[in-house]
Amino acid sequence: MGKGGEGDVNMAAWLVGVNTLKVQPFKLPPLGPHDVKINMKAVGICGSDVHYLKTMRCADFIVKEPMVIGHECAGIIEEVGNEVKSLTPGDRVALEPGISCWRCSYCKDGSYNLCPDMKFFATPPVHGSLANQVVHPADLCFKLPDNVSLEEGAMCEPLSVGIHACRRANVGAETTVLIMGAGPIGLVTMLAARAFGAPRIVLVDVDSHRLSVAKQLGADGIVQVSTNIQDVTNEVAEIQKTMGAGVDVTFDCAGFSKTMSTALSATRSGGKVCLVGMGHGEMVVPLTGAAARIRGHFALSF
C-alpha cells in the first residue's frame, strides 16, 4: 500500500469474509478541529484480529459487514486540526485505539476503558487502523521518545494489558508471580511484572517453543503442561516446586477452564488470581475450594 497522501486513494485491509482479506479503498472522515491525520507505519496483528479472520466474531462482537482490521498501531502525523496544540506534522505517535465518550460516569471516574459507548478500532462496527492513513483524536495520540521505534510504539497497546494486570494485582518487589500462558500477552505481562519489581516469575504453557522464548526473555522458571484437566494436581505440584515459594499472584493469560483451575489451585491462600486471557466464553472452575482459602474478600480480579 502506498502513502495515501494528497491525491492518492487511502487503502486499507478489509475483512470481507471468513479467511478473506482484501486491500480496498477506505474513505476517511473529515479532519475535525481536535483530530489528527496519521500515516500508519506499524500495525500489529492481535489475537482478536485472528478470531475475526477465522470466525467473523470475537466473544460477543460479530462482524456483520466488511470491516477494516487492526488496532495495535503507530504512525507519523501528517496533518493536524486547527485546535490541536500538542502535536505537529512529523511527530511519531502511538495510538490509543479506544475512543470513549468522555462524559459518562466511568469516563469521569478515570475508568474510560469501561465506557458503554466505547468506539474501539476493529471492533464491529468500528473500522480499524490497518490502512495507509487514519483520522484520530489528538488526545489519544502519544508522542514516542526518540529511542522507541514505530514497531515498538505499536506494541504499547498489548503492553498496556500487562501493565493494567500488574496494577490490578498490586505486583511489587516482594510479589512472586505465576503466569498461565506464554503467548504474546503472557510475555508482555511477564515483562511488566519484572518492571514492577517481581523477584521471581514462572510461566506455564503447553508449547515448548513458547516457553523457550519466555526463558530467553527472562522467566525465572518454566513448566510445560498438558491440556488434560486430570493432570492439574500433579502440575500444580510441579509449578509450586519450580516457584520455590508460595505463589502470591497468578495471571491467567490463556483463559481456559484448566488454566483457571490450575491458577486457583497453585496460588497461595490469601493470594490473588487475575484473569487476563479470554480463551473460553464460559469456564468450569473450582471456586468453592478457592473461596475456602481467601483472606478478607474474594481475590479473583477481572
PDB file of C-alpha atoms in Angstrom:
ATOM      1  CA  MET A   1       0.000   0.000   0.000  1.00  0.00           C
ATOM      2  CA  GLY A   2       1.243   3.475  -0.819  1.00  0.00           C
ATOM      3  CA  LYS A   3       1.393   6.518   1.374  1.00  0.00           C
ATOM      4  CA  GLY A   4      -2.179   7.545   0.720  1.00  0.00           C
ATOM      5  CA  GLY A   5      -1.385  11.229   0.793  1.00  0.00           C
ATOM      6  CA  GLU A   6      -2.836  14.135  -1.135  1.00  0.00           C
ATOM      7  CA  GLY A   7      -4.311  12.931  -4.422  1.00  0.00           C
ATOM      8  CA  ASP A   8      -3.798   9.253  -3.537  1.00  0.00           C
ATOM      9  CA  VAL A   9      -6.522   6.785  -2.614  1.00  0.00           C
ATOM     10  CA  ASN A  10      -6.362   5.700   1.017  1.00  0.00           C
ATOM     11  CA  MET A  11      -6.177   1.900   1.025  1.00  0.00           C
ATOM     12  CA  ALA A  12      -6.870  -0.490   3.894  1.00  0.00           C
ATOM     13  CA  ALA A  13      -7.076  -4.197   4.716  1.00  0.00           C
ATOM     14  CA  TRP A  14     -10.751  -5.132   4.774  1.00  0.00           C
ATOM     15  CA  LEU A  15     -12.110  -8.305   6.333  1.00  0.00           C
ATOM     16  CA  VAL A  16     -14.832  -9.339   3.886  1.00  0.00           C
ATOM     17  CA  GLY A  17     -15.443 -12.971   4.862  1.00  0.00           C
ATOM     18  CA  VAL A  18     -14.013 -15.966   6.697  1.00  0.00           C
ATOM     19  CA  ASN A  19     -10.265 -16.130   5.961  1.00  0.00           C
ATOM     20  CA  THR A  20     -10.709 -13.417   3.342  1.00  0.00           C
ATOM     21  CA  LEU A  21      -8.934 -10.057   3.402  1.00  0.00           C
ATOM     22  CA  LYS A  22      -8.962  -7.553   0.555  1.00  0.00           C
ATOM     23  CA  VAL A  23      -6.971  -4.344   0.114  1.00  0.00           C
ATOM     24  CA  GLN A  24      -9.593  -1.789  -0.857  1.00  0.00           C
ATOM     25  CA  PRO A  25     -10.162   1.986  -0.678  1.00  0.00           C
ATOM     26  CA  PHE A  26     -11.003   3.347   2.768  1.00  0.00           C
ATOM     27  CA  LYS A  27     -12.644   6.775   2.880  1.00  0.00           C
ATOM     28  CA  LEU A  28     -11.569   8.837   5.854  1.00  0.00           C
ATOM     29  CA  PRO A  29     -13.893  11.100   7.851  1.00  0.00           C
ATOM     30  CA  PRO A  30     -13.290  14.863   7.678  1.00  0.00           C
ATOM     31  CA  LEU A  31     -10.477  16.154   9.870  1.00  0.00           C
ATOM     32  CA  GLY A  32     -12.093  17.736  12.919  1.00  0.00           C
ATOM     33  CA  PRO A  33     -10.573  20.648  14.843  1.00  0.00           C
ATOM     34  CA  HIS A  34      -9.279  18.305  17.567  1.00  0.00           C
ATOM     35  CA  ASP A  35      -8.241  15.464  15.238  1.00  0.00           C
ATOM     36  CA  VAL A  36      -5.040  14.453  13.502  1.00  0.00           C
ATOM     37  CA  LYS A  37      -4.419  12.557  10.296  1.00  0.00           C
ATOM     38  CA  ILE A  38      -1.779   9.873  10.678  1.00  0.00           C
ATOM     39  CA  ASN A  39       0.309   7.947   8.149  1.00  0.00           C
ATOM     40  CA  MET A  40       0.262   4.458   9.619  1.00  0.00           C
ATOM     41  CA  LYS A  41       3.717   2.856   9.804  1.00  0.00           C
ATOM     42  CA  ALA A  42       3.301  -0.189  12.055  1.00  0.00           C
ATOM     43  CA  VAL A  43       0.220  -2.255  12.898  1.00  0.00           C
ATOM     44  CA  GLY A  44       0.318  -5.416  14.994  1.00  0.00           C
ATOM     45  CA  ILE A  45      -1.893  -8.451  14.460  1.00  0.00           C
ATOM     46  CA  CYS A  46      -3.797  -9.197  17.653  1.00  0.00           C
ATOM     47  CA  GLY A  47      -5.480 -12.433  18.656  1.00  0.00           C
ATOM     48  CA  SER A  48      -8.813 -10.665  18.178  1.00  0.00           C
ATOM     49  CA  ASP A  49      -7.891  -9.944  14.547  1.00  0.00           C
ATOM     50  CA  VAL A  50      -7.232 -13.663  14.068  1.00  0.00           C
ATOM     51  CA  HIS A  51     -10.557 -14.558  15.694  1.00  0.00           C
ATOM     52  CA  TYR A  52     -12.380 -12.190  13.354  1.00  0.00           C
ATOM     53  CA  LEU A  53     -10.485 -13.580  10.364  1.00  0.00           C
ATOM     54  CA  LYS A  54     -11.239 -17.210  11.206  1.00  0.00           C
ATOM     55  CA  THR A  55     -14.778 -16.954  12.575  1.00  0.00           C
ATOM     56  CA  MET A  56     -16.033 -13.391  11.891  1.00  0.00           C
ATOM     57  CA  ARG A  57     -16.512 -12.896  15.603  1.00  0.00           C
ATOM     58  CA  CYS A  58     -14.642 -12.383  18.871  1.00  0.00           C
ATOM     59  CA  ALA A  59     -16.624 -13.082  22.040  1.00  0.00           C
ATOM     60  CA  ASP A  60     -19.949 -11.256  21.575  1.00  0.00           C
ATOM     61  CA  PHE A  61     -18.671  -8.959  18.812  1.00  0.00           C
ATOM     62  CA  ILE A  62     -19.803 -10.174  15.395  1.00  0.00           C
ATOM     63  CA  VAL A  63     -18.638  -8.887  12.008  1.00  0.00           C
ATOM     64  CA  LYS A  64     -21.823  -8.366  10.010  1.00  0.00           C
ATOM     65  CA  GLU A  65     -20.376  -6.265   7.184  1.00  0.00           C
ATOM     66  CA  PRO A  66     -16.885  -5.640   5.744  1.00  0.00           C
ATOM     67  CA  MET A  67     -14.550  -4.135   8.340  1.00  0.00           C
ATOM     68  CA  VAL A  68     -11.017  -2.715   8.355  1.00  0.00           C
ATOM     69  CA  ILE A  69      -8.918  -4.702  10.840  1.00  0.00           C
ATOM     70  CA  GLY A  70      -6.053  -3.711  13.157  1.00  0.00           C
ATOM     71  CA  HIS A  71      -5.777  -1.754  16.410  1.00  0.00           C
ATOM     72  CA  GLU A  72      -2.198  -2.075  17.693  1.00  0.00           C
ATOM     73  CA  CYS A  73      -0.642   0.803  15.821  1.00  0.00           C
ATOM     74  CA  ALA A  74       1.787   3.678  15.488  1.00  0.00           C
ATOM     75  CA  GLY A  75       2.494   6.216  12.771  1.00  0.00           C
ATOM     76  CA  ILE A  76       3.597   9.704  11.804  1.00  0.00           C
ATOM     77  CA  ILE A  77       1.377  12.790  11.982  1.00  0.00           C
ATOM     78  CA  GLU A  78       0.505  14.073   8.507  1.00  0.00           C
ATOM     79  CA  GLU A  79      -1.961  16.842   9.363  1.00  0.00           C
ATOM     80  CA  VAL A  80      -3.484  18.389  12.492  1.00  0.00           C
ATOM     81  CA  GLY A  81      -6.817  20.048  13.179  1.00  0.00           C
ATOM     82  CA  ASN A  82      -6.863  23.792  13.790  1.00  0.00           C
ATOM     83  CA  GLU A  83      -7.371  23.393  17.558  1.00  0.00           C
ATOM     84  CA  VAL A  84      -4.593  20.843  18.082  1.00  0.00           C
ATOM     85  CA  LYS A  85      -1.712  22.327  20.071  1.00  0.00           C
ATOM     86  CA  SER A  86       0.105  19.246  21.393  1.00  0.00           C
ATOM     87  CA  LEU A  87       1.127  17.631  18.092  1.00  0.00           C
ATOM     88  CA  THR A  88       2.672  18.778  14.822  1.00  0.00           C
ATOM     89  CA  PRO A  89       3.198  17.129  11.433  1.00  0.00           C
ATOM     90  CA  GLY A  90       6.152  14.764  11.580  1.00  0.00           C
ATOM     91  CA  ASP A  91       5.578  13.661  15.170  1.00  0.00           C
ATOM     92  CA  ARG A  92       5.856   9.912  15.726  1.00  0.00           C
ATOM     93  CA  VAL A  93       2.945   8.646  17.799  1.00  0.00           C
ATOM     94  CA  ALA A  94       1.364   5.550  19.317  1.00  0.00           C
ATOM     95  CA  LEU A  95      -2.427   5.474  19.172  1.00  0.00           C
ATOM     96  CA  GLU A  96      -4.857   4.641  21.961  1.00  0.00           C
ATOM     97  CA  PRO A  97      -7.365   2.595  19.913  1.00  0.00           C
ATOM     98  CA  GLY A  98     -10.405   3.160  22.119  1.00  0.00           C
ATOM     99  CA  ILE A  99     -12.433   6.356  21.805  1.00  0.00           C
ATOM    100  CA  SER A 100     -14.640   6.753  24.877  1.00  0.00           C
ATOM    101  CA  CYS A 101     -17.476   9.244  25.286  1.00  0.00           C
ATOM    102  CA  TRP A 102     -15.547  11.289  27.936  1.00  0.00           C
ATOM    103  CA  ARG A 103     -18.879  12.159  29.596  1.00  0.00           C
ATOM    104  CA  CYS A 104     -20.301   9.067  31.337  1.00  0.00           C
ATOM    105  CA  SER A 105     -19.643   8.169  34.998  1.00  0.00           C
ATOM    106  CA  TYR A 106     -16.979   5.619  34.035  1.00  0.00           C
ATOM    107  CA  CYS A 107     -15.037   8.137  31.988  1.00  0.00           C
ATOM    108  CA  LYS A 108     -15.294  10.764  34.713  1.00  0.00           C
ATOM    109  CA  ASP A 109     -14.028   8.244  37.272  1.00  0.00           C
ATOM    110  CA  GLY A 110     -10.998   7.506  35.106  1.00  0.00           C
ATOM    111  CA  SER A 111     -12.239   4.056  34.044  1.00  0.00           C
ATOM    112  CA  TYR A 112     -12.731   5.097  30.443  1.00  0.00           C
ATOM    113  CA  ASN A 113     -11.998   1.528  29.305  1.00  0.00           C
ATOM    114  CA  LEU A 114     -15.424   0.576  30.710  1.00  0.00           C
ATOM    115  CA  CYS A 115     -17.301   3.270  28.786  1.00  0.00           C
ATOM    116  CA  PRO A 116     -20.521   1.736  27.414  1.00  0.00           C
ATOM    117  CA  ASP A 117     -20.210   3.897  24.291  1.00  0.00           C
ATOM    118  CA  MET A 118     -16.602   2.901  23.553  1.00  0.00           C
ATOM    119  CA  LYS A 119     -15.613   3.021  19.879  1.00  0.00           C
ATOM    120  CA  PHE A 120     -12.610   0.724  19.592  1.00  0.00           C
ATOM    121  CA  PHE A 121     -10.552   0.149  16.439  1.00  0.00           C
ATOM    122  CA  ALA A 122     -11.539  -3.043  14.601  1.00  0.00           C
ATOM    123  CA  THR A 123     -14.396  -3.893  16.949  1.00  0.00           C
ATOM    124  CA  PRO A 124     -17.650  -4.192  14.972  1.00  0.00           C
ATOM    125  CA  PRO A 125     -18.998  -1.950  13.644  1.00  0.00           C
ATOM    126  CA  VAL A 126     -15.953   0.347  14.114  1.00  0.00           C
ATOM    127  CA  HIS A 127     -13.217   0.166  11.493  1.00  0.00           C
ATOM    128  CA  GLY A 128      -9.583  -0.435  12.450  1.00  0.00           C
ATOM    129  CA  SER A 129      -6.216   1.038  11.575  1.00  0.00           C
ATOM    130  CA  LEU A 130      -4.535  -1.321   9.096  1.00  0.00           C
ATOM    131  CA  ALA A 131      -4.635   1.387   6.449  1.00  0.00           C
ATOM    132  CA  ASN A 132      -2.419   3.959   4.770  1.00  0.00           C
ATOM    133  CA  GLN A 133      -3.945   6.683   6.929  1.00  0.00           C
ATOM    134  CA  VAL A 134      -6.444   7.137   9.733  1.00  0.00           C
ATOM    135  CA  VAL A 135      -8.058  10.149  11.399  1.00  0.00           C
ATOM    136  CA  HIS A 136      -7.990  10.012  15.195  1.00  0.00           C
ATOM    137  CA  PRO A 137      -8.484  12.363  18.185  1.00  0.00           C
ATOM    138  CA  ALA A 138      -5.229  14.143  19.002  1.00  0.00           C
ATOM    139  CA  ASP A 139      -5.753  13.491  22.714  1.00  0.00           C
ATOM    140  CA  LEU A 140      -5.450   9.755  22.009  1.00  0.00           C
ATOM    141  CA  CYS A 141      -2.120  10.029  20.162  1.00  0.00           C
ATOM    142  CA  PHE A 142       1.048   9.865  22.257  1.00  0.00           C
ATOM    143  CA  LYS A 143       4.477  11.045  21.155  1.00  0.00           C
ATOM    144  CA  LEU A 144       7.151   8.368  21.045  1.00  0.00           C
ATOM    145  CA  PRO A 145      10.595   9.075  22.516  1.00  0.00           C
ATOM    146  CA  ASP A 146      13.435   9.042  20.016  1.00  0.00           C
ATOM    147  CA  ASN A 147      14.716   5.722  21.367  1.00  0.00           C
ATOM    148  CA  VAL A 148      11.373   3.927  20.769  1.00  0.00           C
ATOM    149  CA  SER A 149      10.773   2.625  17.253  1.00  0.00           C
ATOM    150  CA  LEU A 150       7.432   2.781  15.483  1.00  0.00           C
ATOM    151  CA  GLU A 151       7.194  -1.005  15.728  1.00  0.00           C
ATOM    152  CA  GLU A 152       7.727  -0.764  19.485  1.00  0.00           C
ATOM    153  CA  GLY A 153       5.176   2.046  19.565  1.00  0.00           C
ATOM    154  CA  ALA A 154       2.585  -0.272  18.032  1.00  0.00           C
ATOM    155  CA  MET A 155       3.289  -2.722  20.857  1.00  0.00           C
ATOM    156  CA  CYS A 156       2.350  -0.155  23.510  1.00  0.00           C
ATOM    157  CA  GLU A 157      -1.261  -1.321  23.258  1.00  0.00           C
ATOM    158  CA  PRO A 158      -0.679  -5.000  24.125  1.00  0.00           C
ATOM    159  CA  LEU A 159       1.948  -3.969  26.699  1.00  0.00           C
ATOM    160  CA  SER A 160      -0.724  -1.880  28.399  1.00  0.00           C
ATOM    161  CA  VAL A 161      -2.664  -5.101  29.065  1.00  0.00           C
ATOM    162  CA  GLY A 162       0.211  -6.450  31.136  1.00  0.00           C
ATOM    163  CA  ILE A 163       0.670  -3.136  32.927  1.00  0.00           C
ATOM    164  CA  HIS A 164      -3.040  -2.933  33.779  1.00  0.00           C
ATOM    165  CA  ALA A 165      -2.956  -6.508  35.111  1.00  0.00           C
ATOM    166  CA  CYS A 166       0.040  -5.780  37.334  1.00  0.00           C
ATOM    167  CA  ARG A 167      -1.632  -2.656  38.655  1.00  0.00           C
ATOM    168  CA  ARG A 168      -4.835  -4.561  39.457  1.00  0.00           C
ATOM    169  CA  ALA A 169      -2.854  -7.222  41.314  1.00  0.00           C
ATOM    170  CA  ASN A 170      -0.534  -4.712  43.075  1.00  0.00           C
ATOM    171  CA  VAL A 171       2.602  -6.501  41.909  1.00  0.00           C
ATOM    172  CA  GLY A 172       5.696  -5.246  43.707  1.00  0.00           C
ATOM    173  CA  ALA A 173       9.199  -6.085  44.856  1.00  0.00           C
ATOM    174  CA  GLU A 174       8.062  -8.934  47.113  1.00  0.00           C
ATOM    175  CA  THR A 175       5.464 -10.471  44.786  1.00  0.00           C
ATOM    176  CA  THR A 176       6.081 -13.916  43.306  1.00  0.00           C
ATOM    177  CA  VAL A 177       4.228 -14.208  40.005  1.00  0.00           C
ATOM    178  CA  LEU A 178       2.853 -17.180  38.075  1.00  0.00           C
ATOM    179  CA  ILE A 179       1.692 -16.658  34.506  1.00  0.00           C
ATOM    180  CA  MET A 180      -0.537 -19.177  32.755  1.00  0.00           C
ATOM    181  CA  GLY A 181       0.104 -18.908  29.023  1.00  0.00           C
ATOM    182  CA  ALA A 182       3.334 -17.862  27.299  1.00  0.00           C
ATOM    183  CA  GLY A 183       1.776 -16.271  24.244  1.00  0.00           C
ATOM    184  CA  PRO A 184       2.233 -12.578  23.419  1.00  0.00           C
ATOM    185  CA  ILE A 185       0.028 -11.357  26.282  1.00  0.00           C
ATOM    186  CA  GLY A 186       1.651 -13.732  28.746  1.00  0.00           C
ATOM    187  CA  LEU A 187       5.059 -12.452  27.673  1.00  0.00           C
ATOM    188  CA  VAL A 188       4.184  -8.756  27.965  1.00  0.00           C
ATOM    189  CA  THR A 189       2.622  -9.469  31.360  1.00  0.00           C
ATOM    190  CA  MET A 190       5.894 -11.108  32.379  1.00  0.00           C
ATOM    191  CA  LEU A 191       7.891  -8.080  31.209  1.00  0.00           C
ATOM    192  CA  ALA A 192       5.512  -5.753  33.036  1.00  0.00           C
ATOM    193  CA  ALA A 193       5.719  -7.807  36.241  1.00  0.00           C
ATOM    194  CA  ARG A 194       9.503  -7.671  36.090  1.00  0.00           C
ATOM    195  CA  ALA A 195       9.384  -3.896  35.614  1.00  0.00           C
ATOM    196  CA  PHE A 196       7.067  -3.698  38.637  1.00  0.00           C
ATOM    197  CA  GLY A 197       9.802  -5.431  40.660  1.00  0.00           C
ATOM    198  CA  ALA A 198       8.582  -9.042  40.868  1.00  0.00           C
ATOM    199  CA  PRO A 199      11.585 -11.065  42.102  1.00  0.00           C
ATOM    200  CA  ARG A 200      10.531 -14.438  40.701  1.00  0.00           C
ATOM    201  CA  ILE A 201       8.283 -15.203  37.726  1.00  0.00           C
ATOM    202  CA  VAL A 202       7.267 -18.652  36.453  1.00  0.00           C
ATOM    203  CA  LEU A 203       5.491 -19.217  33.132  1.00  0.00           C
ATOM    204  CA  VAL A 204       3.336 -22.203  32.200  1.00  0.00           C
ATOM    205  CA  ASP A 205       2.294 -23.332  28.730  1.00  0.00           C
ATOM    206  CA  VAL A 206       1.591 -26.432  26.644  1.00  0.00           C
ATOM    207  CA  ASP A 207       4.024 -25.311  23.928  1.00  0.00           C
ATOM    208  CA  SER A 208       7.757 -25.847  24.426  1.00  0.00           C
ATOM    209  CA  HIS A 209       8.762 -23.188  21.890  1.00  0.00           C
ATOM    210  CA  ARG A 210       6.727 -20.507  23.647  1.00  0.00           C
ATOM    211  CA  LEU A 211       8.318 -21.496  26.927  1.00  0.00           C
ATOM    212  CA  SER A 212      11.796 -21.257  25.419  1.00  0.00           C
ATOM    213  CA  VAL A 213      11.018 -17.714  24.276  1.00  0.00           C
ATOM    214  CA  ALA A 214       9.773 -16.886  27.776  1.00  0.00           C
ATOM    215  CA  LYS A 215      13.025 -18.192  29.223  1.00  0.00           C
ATOM    216  CA  GLN A 216      15.047 -16.087  26.777  1.00  0.00           C
ATOM    217  CA  LEU A 217      13.072 -13.006  27.818  1.00  0.00           C
ATOM    218  CA  GLY A 218      13.832 -13.525  31.485  1.00  0.00           C
ATOM    219  CA  ALA A 219      11.430 -16.033  33.035  1.00  0.00           C
ATOM    220  CA  ASP A 220      12.947 -17.475  36.208  1.00  0.00           C
ATOM    221  CA  GLY A 221      11.212 -20.799  35.660  1.00  0.00           C
ATOM    222  CA  ILE A 222       9.074 -22.556  33.067  1.00  0.00           C
ATOM    223  CA  VAL A 223       6.709 -25.520  33.315  1.00  0.00           C
ATOM    224  CA  GLN A 224       5.262 -27.392  30.356  1.00  0.00           C
ATOM    225  CA  VAL A 225       1.794 -28.797  30.977  1.00  0.00           C
ATOM    226  CA  SER A 226      -0.830 -30.804  29.129  1.00  0.00           C
ATOM    227  CA  THR A 227      -4.361 -29.961  28.072  1.00  0.00           C
ATOM    228  CA  ASN A 228      -5.774 -32.754  30.256  1.00  0.00           C
ATOM    229  CA  ILE A 229      -7.730 -31.451  33.255  1.00  0.00           C
ATOM    230  CA  GLN A 230      -6.870 -34.671  35.125  1.00  0.00           C
ATOM    231  CA  ASP A 231      -3.228 -33.570  35.267  1.00  0.00           C
ATOM    232  CA  VAL A 232      -3.886 -30.400  37.287  1.00  0.00           C
ATOM    233  CA  THR A 233      -2.929 -31.820  40.693  1.00  0.00           C
ATOM    234  CA  ASN A 234       0.466 -33.108  39.554  1.00  0.00           C
ATOM    235  CA  GLU A 235       1.146 -29.976  37.506  1.00  0.00           C
ATOM    236  CA  VAL A 236       0.344 -27.698  40.441  1.00  0.00           C
ATOM    237  CA  ALA A 237       2.920 -29.583  42.490  1.00  0.00           C
ATOM    238  CA  GLU A 238       5.499 -29.081  39.720  1.00  0.00           C
ATOM    239  CA  ILE A 239       4.632 -25.377  39.446  1.00  0.00           C
ATOM    240  CA  GLN A 240       4.993 -24.824  43.176  1.00  0.00           C
ATOM    241  CA  LYS A 241       8.304 -26.720  43.172  1.00  0.00           C
ATOM    242  CA  THR A 242       9.578 -24.559  40.307  1.00  0.00           C
ATOM    243  CA  MET A 243       8.491 -21.356  42.071  1.00  0.00           C
ATOM    244  CA  GLY A 244      10.299 -22.445  45.230  1.00  0.00           C
ATOM    245  CA  ALA A 245       7.978 -20.275  47.322  1.00  0.00           C
ATOM    246  CA  GLY A 246       4.295 -19.526  47.643  1.00  0.00           C
ATOM    247  CA  VAL A 247       2.636 -18.064  44.553  1.00  0.00           C
ATOM    248  CA  ASP A 248       1.428 -14.588  45.516  1.00  0.00           C
ATOM    249  CA  VAL A 249      -0.221 -13.621  42.223  1.00  0.00           C
ATOM    250  CA  THR A 250      -1.281 -15.674  39.213  1.00  0.00           C
ATOM    251  CA  PHE A 251      -2.207 -14.145  35.880  1.00  0.00           C
ATOM    252  CA  ASP A 252      -4.281 -16.421  33.670  1.00  0.00           C
ATOM    253  CA  CYS A 253      -3.323 -15.156  30.227  1.00  0.00           C
ATOM    254  CA  ALA A 254      -4.974 -18.060  28.415  1.00  0.00           C
ATOM    255  CA  GLY A 255      -8.492 -18.056  29.800  1.00  0.00           C
ATOM    256  CA  PHE A 256      -9.463 -21.731  29.741  1.00  0.00           C
ATOM    257  CA  SER A 257     -11.142 -23.858  32.380  1.00  0.00           C
ATOM    258  CA  LYS A 258      -7.937 -25.798  33.002  1.00  0.00           C
ATOM    259  CA  THR A 259      -5.673 -22.755  33.234  1.00  0.00           C
ATOM    260  CA  MET A 260      -8.007 -21.060  35.691  1.00  0.00           C
ATOM    261  CA  SER A 261      -8.350 -24.253  37.736  1.00  0.00           C
ATOM    262  CA  THR A 262      -4.559 -24.503  37.842  1.00  0.00           C
ATOM    263  CA  ALA A 263      -4.241 -20.835  38.805  1.00  0.00           C
ATOM    264  CA  LEU A 264      -6.701 -21.147  41.674  1.00  0.00           C
ATOM    265  CA  SER A 265      -5.020 -24.310  42.952  1.00  0.00           C
ATOM    266  CA  ALA A 266      -1.426 -23.093  42.629  1.00  0.00           C
ATOM    267  CA  THR A 267      -1.866 -19.667  44.242  1.00  0.00           C
ATOM    268  CA  ARG A 268      -1.263 -19.477  47.980  1.00  0.00           C
ATOM    269  CA  SER A 269      -4.066 -18.887  50.432  1.00  0.00           C
ATOM    270  CA  GLY A 270      -4.776 -15.168  50.543  1.00  0.00           C
ATOM    271  CA  GLY A 271      -3.102 -14.666  47.172  1.00  0.00           C
ATOM    272  CA  LYS A 272      -4.586 -13.184  44.034  1.00  0.00           C
ATOM    273  CA  VAL A 273      -5.704 -14.610  40.701  1.00  0.00           C
ATOM    274  CA  CYS A 274      -6.191 -12.206  37.811  1.00  0.00           C
ATOM    275  CA  LEU A 275      -7.995 -13.284  34.644  1.00  0.00           C
ATOM    276  CA  VAL A 276      -6.355 -11.661  31.621  1.00  0.00           C
ATOM    277  CA  GLY A 277      -6.920 -14.001  28.658  1.00  0.00           C
ATOM    278  CA  MET A 278     -10.267 -14.769  27.041  1.00  0.00           C
ATOM    279  CA  GLY A 279      -9.985 -18.299  25.671  1.00  0.00           C
ATOM    280  CA  HIS A 280     -13.390 -19.708  26.544  1.00  0.00           C
ATOM    281  CA  GLY A 281     -16.735 -17.914  26.676  1.00  0.00           C
ATOM    282  CA  GLU A 282     -17.626 -19.997  29.730  1.00  0.00           C
ATOM    283  CA  MET A 283     -15.465 -21.745  32.332  1.00  0.00           C
ATOM    284  CA  VAL A 284     -15.963 -24.509  34.861  1.00  0.00           C
ATOM    285  CA  VAL A 285     -13.659 -23.730  37.775  1.00  0.00           C
ATOM    286  CA  PRO A 286     -13.337 -24.868  41.447  1.00  0.00           C
ATOM    287  CA  LEU A 287     -14.476 -21.664  43.087  1.00  0.00           C
ATOM    288  CA  THR A 288     -15.682 -23.343  46.283  1.00  0.00           C
ATOM    289  CA  GLY A 289     -12.235 -24.664  47.090  1.00  0.00           C
ATOM    290  CA  ALA A 290     -10.701 -21.282  46.253  1.00  0.00           C
ATOM    291  CA  ALA A 291     -13.247 -19.464  48.428  1.00  0.00           C
ATOM    292  CA  ALA A 292     -12.135 -21.529  51.422  1.00  0.00           C
ATOM    293  CA  ARG A 293      -8.624 -20.052  51.080  1.00  0.00           C
ATOM    294  CA  ILE A 294      -9.420 -16.371  50.611  1.00  0.00           C
ATOM    295  CA  ARG A 295      -8.421 -13.594  53.001  1.00  0.00           C
ATOM    296  CA  GLY A 296     -10.892 -10.780  53.623  1.00  0.00           C
ATOM    297  CA  HIS A 297     -12.522 -10.818  50.207  1.00  0.00           C
ATOM    298  CA  PHE A 298     -12.542 -12.915  47.084  1.00  0.00           C
ATOM    299  CA  ALA A 299      -9.403 -12.051  45.156  1.00  0.00           C
ATOM    300  CA  LEU A 300     -10.280 -13.158  41.642  1.00  0.00           C
ATOM    301  CA  SER A 301      -9.742  -9.994  39.581  1.00  0.00           C
ATOM    302  CA  PHE A 302     -11.091  -9.080  36.139  1.00  0.00           C
TER     303      PHE A 302
END
